[in-house]
CSV table of C-alpha atoms and ligand atoms in Angstrom, one decimal:
chain,number,residue,atom,x,y,z
A,1,MET,CA,-77.7,-64.8,74.0
A,2,PRO,CA,-79.1,-63.1,77.1
A,3,ARG,CA,-79.5,-59.3,77.2
A,4,LEU,CA,-76.2,-57.6,78.3
A,5,PHE,CA,-77.4,-54.0,78.9
A,6,ASP,CA,-80.9,-52.7,79.7
A,7,ARG,CA,-80.4,-49.1,78.7
A,8,VAL,CA,-77.7,-47.9,76.4
A,9,THR,CA,-76.8,-44.3,75.6
A,10,ILE,CA,-75.1,-43.9,72.3
A,11,ALA,CA,-73.1,-40.7,72.3
A,12,GLY,CA,-72.6,-39.9,68.6
A,13,VAL,CA,-75.3,-41.7,66.6
A,14,GLY,CA,-73.3,-42.0,63.3
A,15,LEU,CA,-72.1,-44.8,61.1
A,16,ILE,CA,-70.5,-46.8,64.0
A,17,GLY,CA,-72.7,-45.9,66.9
A,18,GLY,CA,-75.9,-46.3,64.8
A,19,SER,CA,-74.8,-49.6,63.2
A,20,LEU,CA,-74.0,-51.1,66.7
A,21,ALA,CA,-77.4,-50.0,68.0
A,22,LEU,CA,-79.2,-51.6,65.0
A,23,ALA,CA,-77.1,-54.9,65.2
A,24,ALA,CA,-77.2,-55.3,69.0
A,25,ARG,CA,-80.9,-54.6,69.1
A,26,ALA,CA,-81.6,-57.1,66.4
A,27,ALA,CA,-79.5,-59.7,68.3
A,28,GLY,CA,-81.4,-59.0,71.6
A,29,LEU,CA,-78.3,-57.9,73.3
A,30,ILE,CA,-79.5,-54.5,74.5
A,31,GLY,CA,-82.8,-52.9,75.7
A,32,GLU,CA,-83.7,-49.3,75.3
A,33,VAL,CA,-81.4,-47.1,73.2
A,34,VAL,CA,-81.1,-43.3,73.9
A,35,GLY,CA,-79.1,-41.1,71.5
A,36,TYR,CA,-77.0,-38.1,72.2
A,37,GLY,CA,-75.5,-35.7,69.6
A,38,ARG,CA,-75.1,-32.1,68.6
A,39,THR,CA,-77.6,-31.8,65.8
A,40,GLU,CA,-81.3,-32.6,66.1
A,41,ALA,CA,-81.7,-33.5,62.4
A,42,ASN,CA,-79.3,-36.5,62.7
A,43,LEU,CA,-81.0,-37.7,65.9
A,44,GLN,CA,-84.4,-37.4,64.2
A,45,THR,CA,-83.1,-39.6,61.3
A,46,ALA,CA,-81.8,-42.1,63.9
A,47,GLN,CA,-85.2,-42.2,65.6
A,48,ARG,CA,-87.1,-42.5,62.3
A,49,ARG,CA,-84.8,-45.4,61.3
A,50,GLY,CA,-85.4,-47.2,64.6
A,51,ILE,CA,-81.8,-46.8,65.7
A,52,VAL,CA,-82.7,-45.0,68.9
A,53,ASP,CA,-86.0,-45.1,71.0
A,54,ARG,CA,-85.5,-41.5,72.0
A,55,TYR,CA,-82.8,-38.8,72.1
A,56,SER,CA,-81.6,-35.7,73.9
A,57,LEU,CA,-79.3,-32.9,72.9
A,58,ASP,CA,-78.3,-32.7,76.6
A,59,ALA,CA,-75.6,-35.2,77.4
A,60,ALA,CA,-76.6,-35.7,81.1
A,61,GLU,CA,-80.2,-36.2,80.2
A,62,ALA,CA,-79.4,-38.7,77.5
A,63,ALA,CA,-77.2,-40.7,79.9
A,64,ARG,CA,-79.7,-40.8,82.7
A,65,ASP,CA,-79.9,-44.3,84.3
A,66,ALA,CA,-78.0,-46.0,81.4
A,67,ASP,CA,-76.0,-49.1,82.3
A,68,LEU,CA,-73.8,-48.7,79.1
A,69,LEU,CA,-72.5,-45.4,77.7
A,70,LEU,CA,-71.0,-46.0,74.3
A,71,LEU,CA,-68.8,-43.1,73.1
A,72,ALA,CA,-69.0,-43.1,69.3
A,73,VAL,CA,-68.0,-39.5,68.7
A,74,PRO,CA,-64.8,-38.3,67.0
A,75,VAL,CA,-61.9,-39.3,69.2
A,76,LYS,CA,-61.0,-35.9,70.4
A,77,ALA,CA,-64.5,-35.4,71.9
A,78,SER,CA,-64.6,-38.6,73.9
A,79,GLY,CA,-63.2,-37.3,77.2
A,80,ALA,CA,-65.4,-34.3,77.3
A,81,VAL,CA,-68.5,-36.3,76.4
A,82,ALA,CA,-67.7,-39.0,79.0
A,83,ARG,CA,-67.4,-36.2,81.6
A,84,ALA,CA,-70.7,-34.6,80.6
A,85,CYS,CA,-72.5,-37.9,80.8
A,86,ALA,CA,-71.0,-39.6,83.8
A,87,HIS,CA,-72.9,-38.1,86.8
A,88,THR,CA,-76.3,-39.3,85.6
A,89,LEU,CA,-75.3,-42.8,84.6
A,90,ARG,CA,-76.6,-45.7,86.7
A,91,PRO,CA,-74.1,-46.5,89.5
A,92,GLY,CA,-71.7,-49.2,88.3
A,93,ALA,CA,-72.4,-48.4,84.6
A,94,VAL,CA,-69.9,-49.5,82.0
A,95,VAL,CA,-68.4,-46.9,79.7
A,96,SER,CA,-66.9,-48.0,76.4
A,97,ASP,CA,-65.9,-46.4,73.1
A,98,VAL,CA,-65.2,-47.2,69.4
A,99,GLY,CA,-62.4,-44.8,68.7
A,100,SER,CA,-59.9,-45.5,65.9
A,101,VAL,CA,-57.0,-44.4,68.1
A,102,LYS,CA,-56.7,-45.8,71.6
A,103,GLN,CA,-53.9,-44.5,73.8
A,104,PRO,CA,-55.0,-40.8,74.0
A,105,VAL,CA,-58.7,-41.8,74.2
A,106,VAL,CA,-58.1,-44.3,77.0
A,107,GLU,CA,-56.0,-41.6,78.9
A,108,GLN,CA,-58.7,-38.9,78.3
A,109,VAL,CA,-61.7,-41.0,79.3
A,110,GLU,CA,-60.0,-42.6,82.3
A,111,ALA,CA,-59.1,-39.1,83.6
A,112,SER,CA,-62.6,-37.8,82.9
A,113,LEU,CA,-64.7,-40.5,84.7
A,114,PRO,CA,-65.4,-40.3,88.4
A,115,ALA,CA,-64.5,-43.2,90.6
A,116,GLY,CA,-66.8,-46.2,90.4
A,117,PHE,CA,-67.2,-46.3,86.7
A,118,THR,CA,-65.4,-48.9,84.6
A,119,PHE,CA,-64.1,-48.1,81.1
A,120,VAL,CA,-63.2,-50.6,78.4
A,121,GLY,CA,-61.6,-49.2,75.2
A,122,ALA,CA,-62.8,-50.9,72.0
A,123,HIS,CA,-62.2,-50.5,68.3
A,124,PRO,CA,-64.4,-52.3,65.8
A,125,ILE,CA,-62.3,-52.5,62.6
A,126,ALA,CA,-65.1,-52.0,60.2
A,127,GLY,CA,-66.4,-48.9,58.4
A,128,THR,CA,-67.3,-47.1,55.2
A,129,GLU,CA,-66.5,-43.7,53.9
A,130,HIS,CA,-70.1,-42.5,54.8
A,131,SER,CA,-71.1,-40.7,58.0
A,132,GLY,CA,-74.1,-40.0,60.2
A,133,ALA,CA,-77.2,-42.0,61.3
A,134,ALA,CA,-78.4,-42.3,57.6
A,135,ALA,CA,-75.2,-44.4,56.8
A,136,ALA,CA,-75.7,-46.9,59.7
A,137,PHE,CA,-76.6,-50.5,58.8
A,138,PRO,CA,-76.7,-53.6,61.0
A,139,GLU,CA,-74.5,-55.9,59.0
A,140,LEU,CA,-71.5,-53.5,59.2
A,141,PHE,CA,-69.5,-55.6,61.7
A,142,GLN,CA,-70.2,-59.1,60.4
A,143,GLY,CA,-66.9,-61.0,59.8
A,144,SER,CA,-64.6,-58.2,60.9
A,145,ARG,CA,-62.3,-57.9,63.9
A,146,CYS,CA,-62.6,-55.8,67.0
A,147,ILE,CA,-59.8,-54.9,69.4
A,148,LEU,CA,-60.4,-54.3,73.1
A,149,THR,CA,-57.8,-52.4,75.0
A,150,PRO,CA,-58.5,-53.1,78.7
A,151,GLY,CA,-56.8,-50.7,81.1
A,152,ARG,CA,-56.6,-49.6,84.8
A,153,ARG,CA,-60.4,-48.7,84.9
A,154,SER,CA,-61.5,-52.0,83.4
A,155,THR,CA,-62.9,-54.9,85.4
A,156,ALA,CA,-63.0,-58.5,84.2
A,157,ASP,CA,-66.8,-58.5,84.2
A,158,ALA,CA,-67.0,-55.3,82.1
A,159,VAL,CA,-64.4,-56.6,79.6
A,160,ALA,CA,-66.4,-59.9,79.3
A,161,LYS,CA,-69.7,-57.9,78.6
A,162,ILE,CA,-68.1,-55.7,76.0
A,163,ARG,CA,-66.5,-58.7,74.4
A,164,ALA,CA,-69.9,-60.5,74.3
A,165,LEU,CA,-71.5,-57.3,72.8
A,166,TRP,CA,-69.0,-57.2,69.8
A,167,GLU,CA,-69.0,-61.0,69.3
A,168,GLY,CA,-72.8,-60.9,69.4
A,169,VAL,CA,-72.8,-58.6,66.4
A,170,GLY,CA,-70.5,-60.9,64.4
A,171,MET,CA,-67.0,-59.7,65.2
A,172,ARG,CA,-63.9,-61.6,66.2
A,173,VAL,CA,-62.5,-60.0,69.3
A,174,ASP,CA,-58.8,-59.6,70.3
A,175,GLU,CA,-57.3,-57.8,73.3
A,176,MET,CA,-54.2,-55.5,72.9
A,177,ASP,CA,-52.3,-52.9,74.8
A,178,PRO,CA,-53.4,-49.4,73.6
A,179,ALA,CA,-49.9,-48.4,72.4
A,180,ARG,CA,-49.6,-51.6,70.3
A,181,HIS,CA,-53.1,-51.0,68.9
A,182,ASP,CA,-52.1,-47.5,67.7
A,183,GLN,CA,-48.9,-48.8,66.1
A,184,VAL,CA,-50.8,-51.6,64.2
A,185,LEU,CA,-53.6,-49.3,63.1
A,186,ALA,CA,-51.2,-46.7,61.9
A,187,TRP,CA,-50.1,-49.3,59.3
A,188,VAL,CA,-53.3,-51.0,58.4
A,189,SER,CA,-55.7,-48.1,58.5
A,190,HIS,CA,-54.2,-44.6,59.0
A,191,LEU,CA,-51.5,-44.9,56.4
A,192,PRO,CA,-53.9,-46.2,53.7
A,193,HIS,CA,-56.2,-43.2,54.5
A,194,ALA,CA,-53.3,-40.8,54.3
A,195,ILE,CA,-52.3,-42.2,50.9
A,196,ALA,CA,-55.9,-42.0,49.6
A,197,PHE,CA,-56.2,-38.4,50.6
A,198,SER,CA,-52.8,-37.5,49.2
A,199,THR,CA,-53.3,-39.3,45.9
A,200,VAL,CA,-56.5,-37.2,45.3
A,201,THR,CA,-54.6,-34.1,46.3
A,202,ALA,CA,-51.7,-34.9,44.0
A,203,LEU,CA,-54.1,-35.5,41.1
A,204,LEU,CA,-56.0,-32.2,41.8
A,205,ASP,CA,-52.6,-30.4,41.7
A,206,ALA,CA,-51.5,-32.1,38.5
A,207,ASP,CA,-54.7,-32.0,36.4
A,208,PRO,CA,-58.1,-32.6,37.9
A,209,GLY,CA,-59.5,-33.3,34.4
A,210,MET,CA,-57.8,-36.7,34.4
A,211,GLU,CA,-60.1,-38.0,37.0
A,212,GLN,CA,-62.9,-38.7,34.5
A,213,PHE,CA,-60.7,-41.5,33.0
A,214,ALA,CA,-60.1,-43.3,36.3
A,215,GLY,CA,-60.8,-47.0,36.4
A,216,SER,CA,-61.2,-49.4,39.3
A,217,SER,CA,-57.6,-49.1,40.5
A,218,PHE,CA,-57.9,-45.4,41.2
A,219,ARG,CA,-61.4,-45.8,42.6
A,220,ASP,CA,-60.3,-48.6,45.0
A,221,LEU,CA,-57.2,-46.7,46.1
A,222,THR,CA,-59.0,-43.5,46.8
A,223,ARG,CA,-62.4,-44.7,48.1
A,224,VAL,CA,-61.7,-43.7,51.6
A,225,ALA,CA,-60.7,-40.1,50.6
A,226,ALA,CA,-64.4,-39.5,50.7
A,227,SER,CA,-64.4,-40.1,54.6
A,228,SER,CA,-65.2,-37.4,57.2
A,229,ALA,CA,-62.4,-34.7,57.4
A,230,GLU,CA,-63.3,-34.0,61.0
A,231,MET,CA,-62.9,-37.6,62.1
A,232,TRP,CA,-59.7,-38.2,60.1
A,233,SER,CA,-58.0,-35.0,61.2
A,234,ASP,CA,-58.5,-36.1,64.8
A,235,ILE,CA,-57.2,-39.6,64.1
A,236,PHE,CA,-54.0,-38.4,62.3
A,237,LEU,CA,-53.2,-35.9,65.0
A,238,ASP,CA,-54.0,-38.2,67.9
A,239,ASN,CA,-51.7,-40.9,66.5
A,240,ALA,CA,-49.1,-38.5,65.1
A,241,THR,CA,-46.0,-40.4,66.1
A,242,GLN,CA,-47.0,-43.7,64.7
A,243,VAL,CA,-48.5,-42.2,61.6
A,244,ASP,CA,-45.3,-40.2,61.0
A,245,ALA,CA,-43.2,-43.4,61.3
A,246,ALA,CA,-45.5,-45.3,58.8
A,247,ILE,CA,-45.5,-42.4,56.3
A,248,THR,CA,-41.7,-42.1,56.5
A,249,GLN,CA,-41.3,-45.8,55.8
A,250,PHE,CA,-43.8,-45.6,53.0
A,251,ILE,CA,-42.0,-42.7,51.4
A,252,ALA,CA,-38.8,-44.7,51.5
A,253,ALA,CA,-40.5,-47.6,49.7
A,254,LEU,CA,-42.0,-45.3,47.1
A,255,GLU,CA,-38.6,-43.6,46.6
A,256,ALA,CA,-37.0,-47.0,46.0
A,257,PHE,CA,-39.7,-47.7,43.5
A,258,ARG,CA,-39.1,-44.3,41.8
A,259,ARG,CA,-35.4,-44.9,41.7
A,260,ALA,CA,-35.8,-48.3,40.0
A,261,ILE,CA,-38.0,-46.8,37.3
A,262,ALA,CA,-35.8,-43.7,36.8
A,263,ALA,CA,-32.7,-46.0,36.4
A,264,GLY,CA,-34.6,-48.3,34.0
A,265,ASP,CA,-33.7,-51.1,36.4
A,266,ALA,CA,-36.1,-53.8,35.3
A,267,ALA,CA,-34.6,-56.5,37.6
A,268,GLN,CA,-34.9,-54.3,40.7
A,269,LEU,CA,-38.4,-53.2,39.8
A,270,THR,CA,-39.5,-56.8,39.2
A,271,THR,CA,-38.0,-57.9,42.5
A,272,GLN,CA,-40.0,-55.2,44.3
A,273,LEU,CA,-43.2,-56.1,42.5
A,274,LEU,CA,-42.9,-59.8,43.0
A,275,ARG,CA,-42.2,-59.4,46.7
A,276,ALA,CA,-45.3,-57.3,47.2
A,277,ARG,CA,-47.5,-59.4,44.9
A,278,ALA,CA,-46.5,-62.7,46.7
A,279,ALA,CA,-47.3,-61.2,50.2
A,280,ARG,CA,-50.6,-59.7,49.0
A,281,GLN,CA,-51.7,-62.9,47.4
A,282,LEU,CA,-51.2,-64.8,50.7
A,283,TRP,CA,-53.1,-62.3,52.8
A,284,SER,CA,-56.8,-62.3,53.5
A,285,PRO,CA,-57.1,-59.0,55.3
A,286,ALA,CA,-60.1,-58.4,57.6
A,287,ARG,CA,-63.0,-56.7,55.7
A,288,THR,CA,-63.1,-53.0,56.5
B,301,NAP,P1,-69.9,-40.3,62.2
B,301,NAP,O1,-70.7,-41.1,61.3
B,301,NAP,O2,-69.5,-38.9,61.7
B,301,NAP,O3,-70.6,-40.3,63.6
B,301,NAP,C1,-70.1,-39.5,64.6
B,301,NAP,C2,-71.3,-38.9,65.3
B,301,NAP,O4,-70.9,-38.1,66.4
B,301,NAP,C3,-72.1,-37.9,64.4
B,301,NAP,O5,-73.4,-38.4,64.3
B,301,NAP,C4,-72.0,-36.6,65.1
B,301,NAP,O6,-73.3,-36.1,65.1
B,301,NAP,C5,-71.6,-37.0,66.6
B,301,NAP,N1,-70.7,-36.0,67.2
B,301,NAP,C6,-69.6,-35.4,66.6
B,301,NAP,N2,-69.0,-34.6,67.5
B,301,NAP,C7,-69.8,-34.7,68.6
B,301,NAP,C8,-69.7,-34.0,69.9
B,301,NAP,N3,-68.6,-33.2,70.2
B,301,NAP,N4,-70.6,-34.3,70.8
B,301,NAP,C9,-71.6,-35.1,70.5
B,301,NAP,N5,-71.8,-35.7,69.3
B,301,NAP,C10,-70.8,-35.5,68.4
B,301,NAP,O7,-68.5,-41.0,62.5
B,301,NAP,P2,-68.2,-42.6,62.7
B,301,NAP,O8,-67.6,-43.1,61.4
B,301,NAP,O9,-69.4,-43.3,63.2
B,301,NAP,O10,-67.1,-42.5,63.8
B,301,NAP,C11,-67.3,-42.4,65.1
B,301,NAP,C12,-66.2,-43.0,65.9
B,301,NAP,O11,-66.0,-44.3,65.4
B,301,NAP,C13,-64.9,-42.2,65.8
B,301,NAP,O12,-64.3,-42.1,67.0
B,301,NAP,C14,-64.0,-43.1,64.8
B,301,NAP,O13,-62.7,-43.0,65.2
B,301,NAP,C15,-64.6,-44.5,65.1
B,301,NAP,N6,-64.5,-45.4,64.0
B,301,NAP,C16,-64.8,-45.1,62.8
B,301,NAP,C17,-64.7,-46.0,61.7
B,301,NAP,C18,-65.0,-45.7,60.3
B,301,NAP,O14,-64.6,-46.3,59.4
B,301,NAP,N7,-65.9,-44.7,60.1
B,301,NAP,C19,-64.3,-47.3,62.0
B,301,NAP,C20,-64.1,-47.7,63.3
B,301,NAP,C21,-64.1,-46.7,64.3
B,301,NAP,P3,-73.6,-34.5,65.1
B,301,NAP,O15,-72.7,-34.0,64.0
B,301,NAP,O16,-75.0,-34.4,64.9
B,301,NAP,O17,-73.1,-34.1,66.4
C-alpha cells in the first residue's frame, strides 16, 4: 500500500497512539513519527522502542509541518491539544483521533480547529488494561473493528485516507453517526467497564480476603478494572446519558435475576439463563 502520510504527530504516545505508530510504520503507511506528551520519561520510552523518531514536550513544536495529527490523549484533552497543535501543522493537514467517546470529542475538536483543517473522528475498538508507550504493540488492531464518525469538518479524501490507515493495520472499518457510536459503545464497552470496576469495589467492601480464591470467571469479568482511572473517568462522564441508560437497564436485569433467586423460582431463573446463554453462544464479538 502506498504511503498515506509523510509526517505524523502522535499526541499521546500511549497504548493506542503508540500501537498505531508501530503498526502503520511496519506497514509502510506513514513516514516520520513525532511524539507529543506531558512526561518526558514516557516519550523517551517511545523513542527507545522505535515508536517515535523524535518528540517534543511542546505541542506546537511536535506538530510542526505534520500532515497528520493523531489525537490519542484522554478524550477530555482532545480539544485543547488540537488547538495547541493546529497553527504549526502543514496547510491542509488531516486531524483525527482515537477517542472512545465521539459526540463531545467531535464537537470539541471541530470548534478548536482553525478553518482549512479537516477532522475525521475515529475509534479503534481494540485495547488492553495497560497504559503508556511501554504497553504499545503493533498487533493490537489486527482483526478488530474501527468506527469512523465523519462530520462537518471531514472531506471525502480525508475520510478515505483515515479508512485506509486503519484498514492497513488490520481493522474492519465502519462509519457511524457520533451519537449512535456513543449509544452502541455505552453497551458494548462502557457498561462492561462500569460492571468490572463496581464488582471489584463490591468485593472490597464485602471482604477483600476472598479475592485470593478467585478463579477465571472473576478474573475475566474484572480484567478491565485494572484500566487507567484518568481515561475511564473521562469516558463515563463524557458519555454520561448513554452510560446512565445502560446501567439503569442492567440494574433492572440484575434485579430480575435477584428476584428469581430470592423467590426460589427455578423456572424463571432457568428461562433467564437459557435466553442469555443462547444469545452468547451465537455471538462472536469483536476482539477487544
Ligand atoms: P494511555 O496509554 O494512557 O495513553 C494516553 C497518552 O496520552 C499517555 O501516554 C499520556 O502521556 C498522554 N496524555 C495524557 N493527557 C495528556 C495531555 N493533556 N496532553 C498531552 N498528552 C497527554 O491511554 P490509551 O489507552 O492509549 O488511550 C488514549 C485514547 O485512546 C483515549 O482517548 C481513549 O479513549 C482511546 N481508546 C482507548 C482504548 C483502550 O482500551 N485503552 C481503546 C480505544 C480507544 P503523559 O501522561 O506522559 O502525558
